[in-house]
Amino acid sequence: MSEIRFRLNGSEVSYAGSGADRLLEVLRNTYRCTSVKCGCKEGECGACSVLIDGVLINSCCVAMGAIEGSEVVTMEGFRETRRFEVLDKAFGELSAVQCGFCIPGMVLAAEALLSKNPHPTVDEIRQGLSGNLCRCTGYNAIVNAVELAAKEGEGLW
Amino acid sequence: MVNGYAAASLAEALEIRSNQKVVPYAGGTDLMVENRSGVDYLFLGKIPELRNINEDDEYIRIGAAVTFTQALEDKKVPALMKEALKRIAAPAIRNAGTFGGNLGNGSAKADSVLIEFVSDARLRLASRDKERIVDVDKFYLGRKKLDLAADELIVEILLPRTGLDRYSYEKVGGRNALAISRVSFAGIFDERDGRITKLAAAFGAVADTVLRYKDLEETMLGKTLDEARELKEKYLEGYAERMVLTQGRVSAEYRKKVCMNLLGDFLAKFGI
């Protein structure tokens, strides 16, 4: 077996490069999933968060060989869902987006949180987003947006 | 796969490990930050035998590729371990980071390793032809130096099932989330018939390995709380003399002061 096979946003793909390559860079450069942002390459900022088999992971800290057989979802795939629409609307309504760099990771972190816990408290929301740094908003608008999405999207998660 | 080996079972992984020069890769959260060039990874994250949490009469047995999130959601994992796990980094890192990786990285800042030191955990290591059990404090030979042969893998962590209920755990970091320990402390106390049967204290992130002084702990064993209070000053002096701490992001003096304060708080919590 020489190629690494996995699912990316619902499609079967196979990657012929090195097993040691960084998922973050492969997503951006090979598959043009540029919603996945590179902030730190140290697992500190969450801008590169993706869902791997439904679990939130920093793609900068994943080698390609580790995702053989996995399902990877980035914002390019998640934006096709009804859940995204609800989060998108809530983030917009509450002006939870400023420069936008952290937002793809932030929205996927919200999705991961709500999938596990559809009715989180404010504390639980803050914990769920604690690995995603934002230098613009001061976080409160984002926390409020996730709280609003949980209410508006009742039954979706 | 170029620059990597996938294994479907532990036996297959050990076979590869015995024939090839590979770096064991479980969660990747430390390895990918290090980003060594030209290495071949042996991917262990999907091997079922390494992903289980079991228990026997004596131990909770945590597979080396069990993630911190998985352990936090498992009823068998003791509260003391969970105290440390829930303060590791943030959800996305806890979803990937593993017990085996925390050990194998060899850092004295590893928060799950501190708990393994204070609770006298043991490790099951295996190679293709044999396996052995080693005490966690013997596994650490120095900074980034481990008693792990080139053909061996960490298979599971054996955490004692009993005697971990009365504890203190403190992590001092620069912020609430995504914090690397500057000083971490775990202590376990136990008594029977009014006499101390356990007084274990371990300090993380302050030296090349986690620090624990069993000979100092022994001076308190078998004592009543009254006797222990009388011995307290001498006991604390023993720690102050022995602890030679390294300078890190914060000064050695600050770290020592914090260590002594945390040790004092731990004793006070249990009436000493």
Coordinates of C-alpha atoms in Angstrom, one line a residue:
Chain A
M1 CA 0.0 0.0 0.0
S2 CA 1.7 3.2 -1.1
E3 CA -1.1 5.8 -1.1
I4 CA -2.9 7.1 1.9
R5 CA -6.7 6.8 1.4
F6 CA -9.2 8.8 3.3
R7 CA -12.5 10.7 2.9
L8 CA -12.4 14.4 2.5
N9 CA -15.7 16.3 2.8
G10 CA -17.6 13.2 1.6
S11 CA -15.3 12.2 -1.3
E12 CA -12.8 9.3 -1.4
V13 CA -9.3 10.7 -2.0
S14 CA -5.9 9.1 -2.0
Y15 CA -2.7 11.0 -1.2
A16 CA 0.6 9.8 -2.8
G17 CA 3.0 12.0 -0.7
S18 CA 4.8 11.3 2.5
G19 CA 3.1 9.8 5.6
A20 CA 5.0 12.4 7.6
D21 CA 3.5 15.4 5.7
R22 CA 1.4 17.7 7.8
L23 CA -2.4 17.4 7.3
L24 CA -2.8 21.2 7.5
E25 CA -0.4 21.8 4.6
V26 CA -1.8 18.9 2.5
L27 CA -5.4 20.2 2.9
R28 CA -4.4 23.7 1.9
N29 CA -1.9 23.0 -0.9
T30 CA -3.0 19.7 -2.4
Y31 CA -6.8 19.9 -1.9
R32 CA -7.1 23.7 -1.9
C33 CA -9.2 23.7 1.4
T34 CA -8.0 27.2 2.2
S35 CA -10.6 27.6 5.0
V36 CA -8.0 25.7 7.1
K37 CA -5.8 28.4 8.4
C38 CA -2.2 28.2 9.6
G39 CA -1.8 30.2 12.8
C40 CA 1.0 28.6 14.8
K41 CA 1.9 25.0 13.8
E42 CA 2.1 24.2 17.5
G43 CA -1.5 23.2 18.4
E44 CA -1.8 26.5 20.3
C45 CA -4.3 28.5 18.3
G46 CA -7.0 26.3 16.8
A47 CA -7.1 28.1 13.4
C48 CA -6.4 24.9 11.6
S49 CA -9.1 22.8 13.5
V50 CA -10.8 20.2 11.4
L51 CA -13.1 17.3 12.2
I52 CA -11.5 13.9 12.0
D53 CA -14.1 11.1 12.4
G54 CA -16.3 13.7 13.9
V55 CA -13.7 14.8 16.5
L56 CA -12.1 18.3 16.6
I57 CA -8.4 18.0 15.9
N58 CA -5.7 20.6 15.1
S59 CA -4.6 19.6 11.6
C60 CA -1.1 21.1 12.2
C61 CA -0.5 18.3 14.7
V62 CA -1.5 15.4 12.4
A63 CA 0.7 13.5 10.0
M64 CA -0.9 12.2 6.9
G65 CA -0.2 8.6 7.8
A66 CA -2.4 8.9 10.8
I67 CA -5.6 9.6 8.8
E68 CA -5.5 6.5 6.6
G69 CA -9.2 5.3 6.5
S70 CA -10.5 8.4 8.3
E71 CA -13.2 11.0 7.4
V72 CA -11.9 14.6 7.4
V73 CA -14.4 17.5 7.3
T74 CA -13.3 21.1 6.8
M75 CA -15.4 24.2 6.5
E76 CA -15.6 23.5 2.7
G77 CA -17.7 20.4 3.6
F78 CA -19.4 21.7 6.7
R79 CA -20.8 24.7 5.0
E80 CA -23.2 22.5 3.0
T81 CA -25.1 21.5 6.1
R82 CA -28.1 22.9 7.8
R83 CA -26.1 23.2 11.1
F84 CA -23.7 25.5 9.4
E85 CA -26.5 27.8 8.2
V86 CA -27.7 28.2 11.8
L87 CA -24.2 28.9 13.1
D88 CA -23.5 31.3 10.2
K89 CA -26.7 33.2 10.9
A90 CA -26.0 33.5 14.6
F91 CA -22.4 34.6 14.1
G92 CA -23.6 37.2 11.6
E93 CA -26.5 38.5 13.7
L94 CA -24.3 39.0 16.8
S95 CA -21.3 40.4 14.9
A96 CA -19.1 37.6 16.1
V97 CA -16.8 37.9 13.2
Q98 CA -14.2 40.6 12.7
C99 CA -11.1 39.7 10.7
G100 CA -12.4 36.1 10.2
F101 CA -9.1 34.3 10.4
C102 CA -10.1 32.2 13.4
I103 CA -13.7 31.6 12.3
P104 CA -13.5 28.4 10.3
G105 CA -11.8 26.7 13.3
M106 CA -14.1 28.4 15.8
V107 CA -17.3 27.3 13.9
L108 CA -16.0 23.7 13.7
A109 CA -15.2 23.8 17.4
A110 CA -18.8 25.0 18.0
E111 CA -20.1 22.1 15.8
A112 CA -17.9 19.6 17.8
L113 CA -19.2 21.0 21.1
L114 CA -22.9 21.1 20.1
S115 CA -22.7 17.5 18.7
K116 CA -21.7 16.3 22.1
N117 CA -23.7 18.7 24.1
P118 CA -26.6 20.3 22.3
H119 CA -27.5 22.6 25.3
P120 CA -24.3 23.9 26.7
T121 CA -24.0 26.4 29.5
V122 CA -21.9 29.5 28.9
D123 CA -19.0 27.9 30.8
E124 CA -19.2 24.8 28.7
I125 CA -19.2 26.9 25.5
R126 CA -16.1 28.7 26.8
Q127 CA -14.4 25.4 27.5
G128 CA -15.4 24.0 24.1
L129 CA -13.8 27.0 22.4
S130 CA -10.9 27.3 24.7
G131 CA -8.4 25.9 22.2
N132 CA -9.4 28.5 19.5
L133 CA -7.8 31.9 19.9
C134 CA -9.3 35.1 18.5
R135 CA -7.4 38.4 18.6
C136 CA -10.3 40.6 17.5
T137 CA -13.6 39.9 19.2
G138 CA -12.8 39.5 22.8
Y139 CA -14.7 36.2 22.6
N140 CA -18.0 37.4 24.2
A141 CA -19.8 37.8 20.8
I142 CA -18.6 34.4 19.7
V143 CA -19.8 32.7 23.0
N144 CA -23.2 34.5 22.6
A145 CA -23.4 33.4 19.0
V146 CA -22.9 29.7 19.9
E147 CA -25.5 30.1 22.6
L148 CA -27.9 31.6 20.1
A149 CA -27.2 28.9 17.5
A150 CA -27.9 26.2 20.2
K151 CA -31.3 27.8 20.7
E152 CA -32.2 28.5 17.1
G153 CA -31.0 25.1 16.0
E154 CA -33.0 23.2 18.5
G155 CA -33.3 19.6 17.3
L156 CA -30.4 19.8 14.8
W157 CA -27.8 18.7 17.2
Chain B
M1 CA 3.3 4.6 2.5
V2 CA 6.4 6.9 2.1
N3 CA 8.0 7.8 5.5
G4 CA 5.5 5.8 7.5
Y5 CA 4.3 2.4 8.5
A6 CA 0.7 1.6 9.4
A7 CA 0.0 -1.4 11.6
A8 CA -3.4 -3.1 12.1
S9 CA -2.4 -5.0 15.2
L10 CA 0.1 -4.8 18.1
A11 CA 1.8 -7.9 16.8
E12 CA 2.3 -6.2 13.4
A13 CA 3.5 -3.0 15.0
L14 CA 6.1 -4.9 17.1
E15 CA 7.3 -6.8 14.0
I16 CA 7.9 -3.5 12.2
R17 CA 9.5 -2.0 15.3
S18 CA 11.9 -4.9 15.4
N19 CA 13.0 -4.5 11.8
Q20 CA 12.9 -0.8 11.0
K21 CA 14.1 2.4 12.5
V22 CA 10.8 4.1 13.3
V23 CA 9.5 6.8 15.6
P24 CA 6.3 5.5 17.4
Y25 CA 3.4 8.0 16.6
A26 CA 0.2 7.9 18.6
G27 CA -1.6 11.2 18.8
G28 CA 1.1 13.4 17.1
T29 CA 0.5 16.5 19.3
D30 CA 4.2 16.6 20.4
L31 CA 5.8 15.0 17.4
M32 CA 4.3 17.3 14.9
V33 CA 5.4 20.4 16.9
E34 CA 8.9 19.0 16.9
N35 CA 8.6 18.2 13.2
R36 CA 11.8 16.1 12.9
S37 CA 12.9 15.7 9.3
G38 CA 13.6 12.5 7.6
V39 CA 12.0 10.2 10.1
D40 CA 9.7 7.2 9.5
Y41 CA 6.7 7.1 11.8
L42 CA 5.1 4.0 13.0
F43 CA 1.4 4.9 13.3
L44 CA -0.2 3.4 16.4
G45 CA -3.3 5.4 16.8
K46 CA -5.7 2.9 15.3
I47 CA -4.4 -0.3 16.9
P48 CA -7.4 -1.7 18.9
E49 CA -5.2 -3.3 21.6
L50 CA -3.7 0.1 22.4
R51 CA -7.1 1.9 22.5
N52 CA -8.7 0.0 25.4
I53 CA -9.2 0.9 29.1
N54 CA -9.6 -2.3 31.1
E55 CA -9.3 -3.3 34.7
D56 CA -8.2 -6.3 36.7
D57 CA -8.0 -7.0 40.4
E58 CA -5.1 -4.7 41.0
Y59 CA -5.0 -2.1 38.1
I60 CA -6.8 0.1 35.7
R61 CA -5.0 -0.7 32.5
I62 CA -4.9 2.2 30.1
G63 CA -3.7 1.5 26.5
A64 CA -0.9 3.6 25.2
A65 CA -3.0 5.1 22.4
V66 CA -6.0 6.0 24.6
T67 CA -6.6 9.7 24.2
F68 CA -7.1 12.1 27.1
T69 CA -10.7 12.7 26.0
Q70 CA -11.5 9.0 26.0
A71 CA -10.1 8.6 29.5
L72 CA -12.1 11.6 30.8
E73 CA -15.3 9.9 29.5
D74 CA -14.5 6.6 31.1
K75 CA -15.9 5.8 34.6
K76 CA -13.0 3.4 35.4
V77 CA -10.4 6.2 35.3
P78 CA -9.8 7.6 38.8
A79 CA -10.7 11.2 39.8
L80 CA -7.1 12.2 40.5
M81 CA -6.1 11.3 36.9
K82 CA -9.1 13.2 35.5
E83 CA -8.2 16.3 37.5
A84 CA -4.9 16.4 35.6
L85 CA -6.4 15.4 32.2
K86 CA -9.1 18.1 32.2
R87 CA -6.5 20.8 32.5
I88 CA -4.3 19.6 29.7
A89 CA -4.3 22.1 26.8
A90 CA -7.8 22.3 25.2
P91 CA -10.3 20.0 23.7
A92 CA -8.7 19.5 20.2
I93 CA -5.4 18.5 21.9
R94 CA -7.1 16.2 24.4
N95 CA -8.9 14.6 21.5
A96 CA -5.6 13.6 20.0
G97 CA -3.0 13.4 22.8
T98 CA -2.4 10.0 24.3
F99 CA -1.0 8.4 27.5
G100 CA 1.8 6.6 25.6
G101 CA 2.8 9.8 23.8
N102 CA 2.8 11.8 27.1
L103 CA 5.2 9.2 28.5
G104 CA 7.3 8.7 25.3
N105 CA 7.9 12.4 24.8
G106 CA 10.0 12.2 28.0
S107 CA 9.1 15.6 29.4
A108 CA 8.8 16.3 33.2
K109 CA 6.0 18.7 32.3
A110 CA 3.7 15.8 31.1
D111 CA 0.6 16.2 33.3
S112 CA -0.6 12.5 33.1
V113 CA 2.9 11.3 34.0
L114 CA 2.9 13.3 37.2
I115 CA -0.2 11.3 38.3
E116 CA 1.5 8.0 37.3
F117 CA 4.5 8.9 39.5
V118 CA 2.5 9.8 42.6
S119 CA 0.3 6.7 42.3
D120 CA 3.2 4.2 41.8
A121 CA 1.9 3.3 38.3
R122 CA 3.8 0.7 36.3
L123 CA 4.2 0.4 32.5
R124 CA 3.9 -2.6 30.3
L125 CA 6.5 -2.5 27.5
A126 CA 6.7 -5.1 24.7
S127 CA 9.0 -6.1 21.9
R128 CA 8.3 -8.8 19.3
D129 CA 9.9 -11.5 21.5
K130 CA 9.2 -10.4 25.1
E131 CA 7.5 -8.1 27.4
R132 CA 8.3 -6.5 30.8
I133 CA 6.7 -4.4 33.4
V134 CA 8.6 -1.4 34.7
D135 CA 7.9 1.1 37.5
V136 CA 7.2 4.6 36.0
D137 CA 10.0 6.2 38.0
K138 CA 12.5 3.7 36.7
F139 CA 11.3 4.3 33.2
Y140 CA 12.6 7.9 33.3
L141 CA 16.4 7.9 33.3
G142 CA 16.8 11.6 32.8
R143 CA 15.7 14.5 30.7
K144 CA 14.2 12.9 27.5
K145 CA 16.0 9.7 28.4
L146 CA 13.8 6.6 28.7
D147 CA 14.3 3.0 29.5
L148 CA 12.8 2.0 26.2
A149 CA 14.8 -0.2 23.7
A150 CA 14.7 0.6 20.0
D151 CA 12.5 -2.5 19.4
E152 CA 10.1 -1.8 22.2
L153 CA 6.7 -0.1 22.5
I154 CA 4.8 1.2 25.5
V155 CA 1.7 -0.9 25.5
E156 CA -0.2 0.1 28.6
I157 CA -0.2 2.0 31.8
L158 CA -1.1 0.1 35.0
L159 CA -2.7 2.5 37.5
P160 CA -3.5 1.1 41.0
R161 CA -7.2 0.8 41.4
T162 CA -7.3 1.7 45.1
G163 CA -5.7 4.2 47.5
L164 CA -6.0 7.2 45.2
D165 CA -9.1 8.8 46.7
R166 CA -7.6 11.3 49.1
Y167 CA -5.5 13.6 47.0
S168 CA -4.4 17.1 46.1
Y169 CA -3.7 18.2 42.6
E170 CA -2.5 21.7 41.5
K171 CA -1.3 23.0 38.2
V172 CA 0.3 26.4 38.0
G173 CA 0.4 27.7 34.4
G174 CA 0.4 31.0 32.6
R175 CA -3.4 30.9 31.8
N176 CA -6.4 28.7 32.1
A177 CA -6.5 26.9 28.8
L178 CA -3.6 25.8 26.6
A179 CA -1.2 26.2 29.5
I180 CA 2.0 24.3 29.9
S181 CA 2.7 23.5 33.5
R182 CA 5.2 25.8 35.2
V183 CA 4.9 23.8 38.4
S184 CA 2.5 20.9 39.0
F185 CA 1.9 19.0 42.2
A186 CA 0.1 15.9 43.1
G187 CA -0.1 14.4 46.6
I188 CA -1.9 11.3 47.9
F189 CA -2.7 10.7 51.6
D190 CA -4.1 7.6 53.3
E191 CA -4.5 6.4 56.9
R192 CA -5.6 3.4 58.8
D193 CA -6.5 3.2 62.5
G194 CA -5.3 6.8 62.9
R195 CA -1.9 6.1 61.4
I196 CA -0.5 7.4 58.1
T197 CA -0.2 4.6 55.6
K198 CA 0.5 6.8 52.5
L199 CA 1.9 10.3 52.1
A200 CA 3.1 10.5 48.5
A201 CA 4.1 13.9 46.9
A202 CA 5.3 14.4 43.3
F203 CA 6.4 17.6 41.6
G204 CA 6.2 18.1 37.8
A205 CA 7.8 20.6 35.4
V206 CA 10.5 21.7 37.8
A207 CA 13.5 19.4 37.0
D208 CA 14.6 16.9 34.3
T209 CA 12.1 14.3 35.5
V210 CA 9.1 14.3 37.9
L211 CA 10.5 14.5 41.4
R212 CA 9.4 12.2 44.2
Y213 CA 11.4 11.4 47.4
K214 CA 10.1 8.1 48.8
D215 CA 12.7 8.1 51.6
L216 CA 11.3 11.4 52.9
E217 CA 7.7 10.1 52.6
E218 CA 8.7 7.0 54.7
T219 CA 9.7 9.2 57.7
M220 CA 5.9 9.9 58.1
L221 CA 4.5 6.4 57.6
G222 CA 3.0 4.8 60.7
K223 CA 2.8 8.1 62.5
T224 CA -0.3 9.5 64.0
L225 CA -1.4 13.0 62.8
D226 CA -0.1 14.5 66.1
E227 CA 3.3 12.9 65.6
A228 CA 3.3 14.0 62.0
R229 CA 2.6 17.6 62.9
E230 CA 5.6 17.5 65.2
L231 CA 7.8 16.0 62.4
K232 CA 6.4 18.5 59.8
E233 CA 9.2 21.1 60.1
K234 CA 12.0 18.6 59.7
Y235 CA 10.1 16.9 56.9
L236 CA 9.7 20.1 55.0
E237 CA 13.4 21.0 55.5
G238 CA 14.2 17.7 53.9
Y239 CA 12.3 18.7 50.8
A240 CA 13.8 22.1 50.8
E241 CA 17.3 20.6 50.9
R242 CA 16.8 18.0 48.3
M243 CA 14.9 20.0 45.7
V244 CA 17.4 21.4 43.2
L245 CA 15.2 22.9 40.5
T246 CA 15.9 24.0 37.0
Q247 CA 15.4 27.4 35.5
G248 CA 12.6 27.4 32.9
R249 CA 10.2 30.0 31.8
V250 CA 10.2 31.1 35.4
S251 CA 13.1 31.3 37.9
A252 CA 14.2 28.3 40.0
E253 CA 13.6 30.3 43.2
Y254 CA 10.0 31.0 42.3
R255 CA 9.4 27.3 41.4
K256 CA 10.9 26.2 44.7
K257 CA 8.8 28.6 46.7
V258 CA 5.6 27.4 44.8
C259 CA 6.6 23.7 45.4
M260 CA 7.0 24.2 49.1
N261 CA 3.8 26.1 49.4
L262 CA 1.9 23.4 47.5
L263 CA 3.4 20.7 49.7
G264 CA 2.5 22.7 52.8
D265 CA -1.1 23.1 51.6
F266 CA -1.3 19.3 50.9
L267 CA -0.2 18.5 54.4
A268 CA -2.6 21.0 55.9
K269 CA -5.5 19.6 53.9
F270 CA -5.1 16.3 55.6
G271 CA -4.6 17.7 59.1
I272 CA -0.8 17.7 59.2

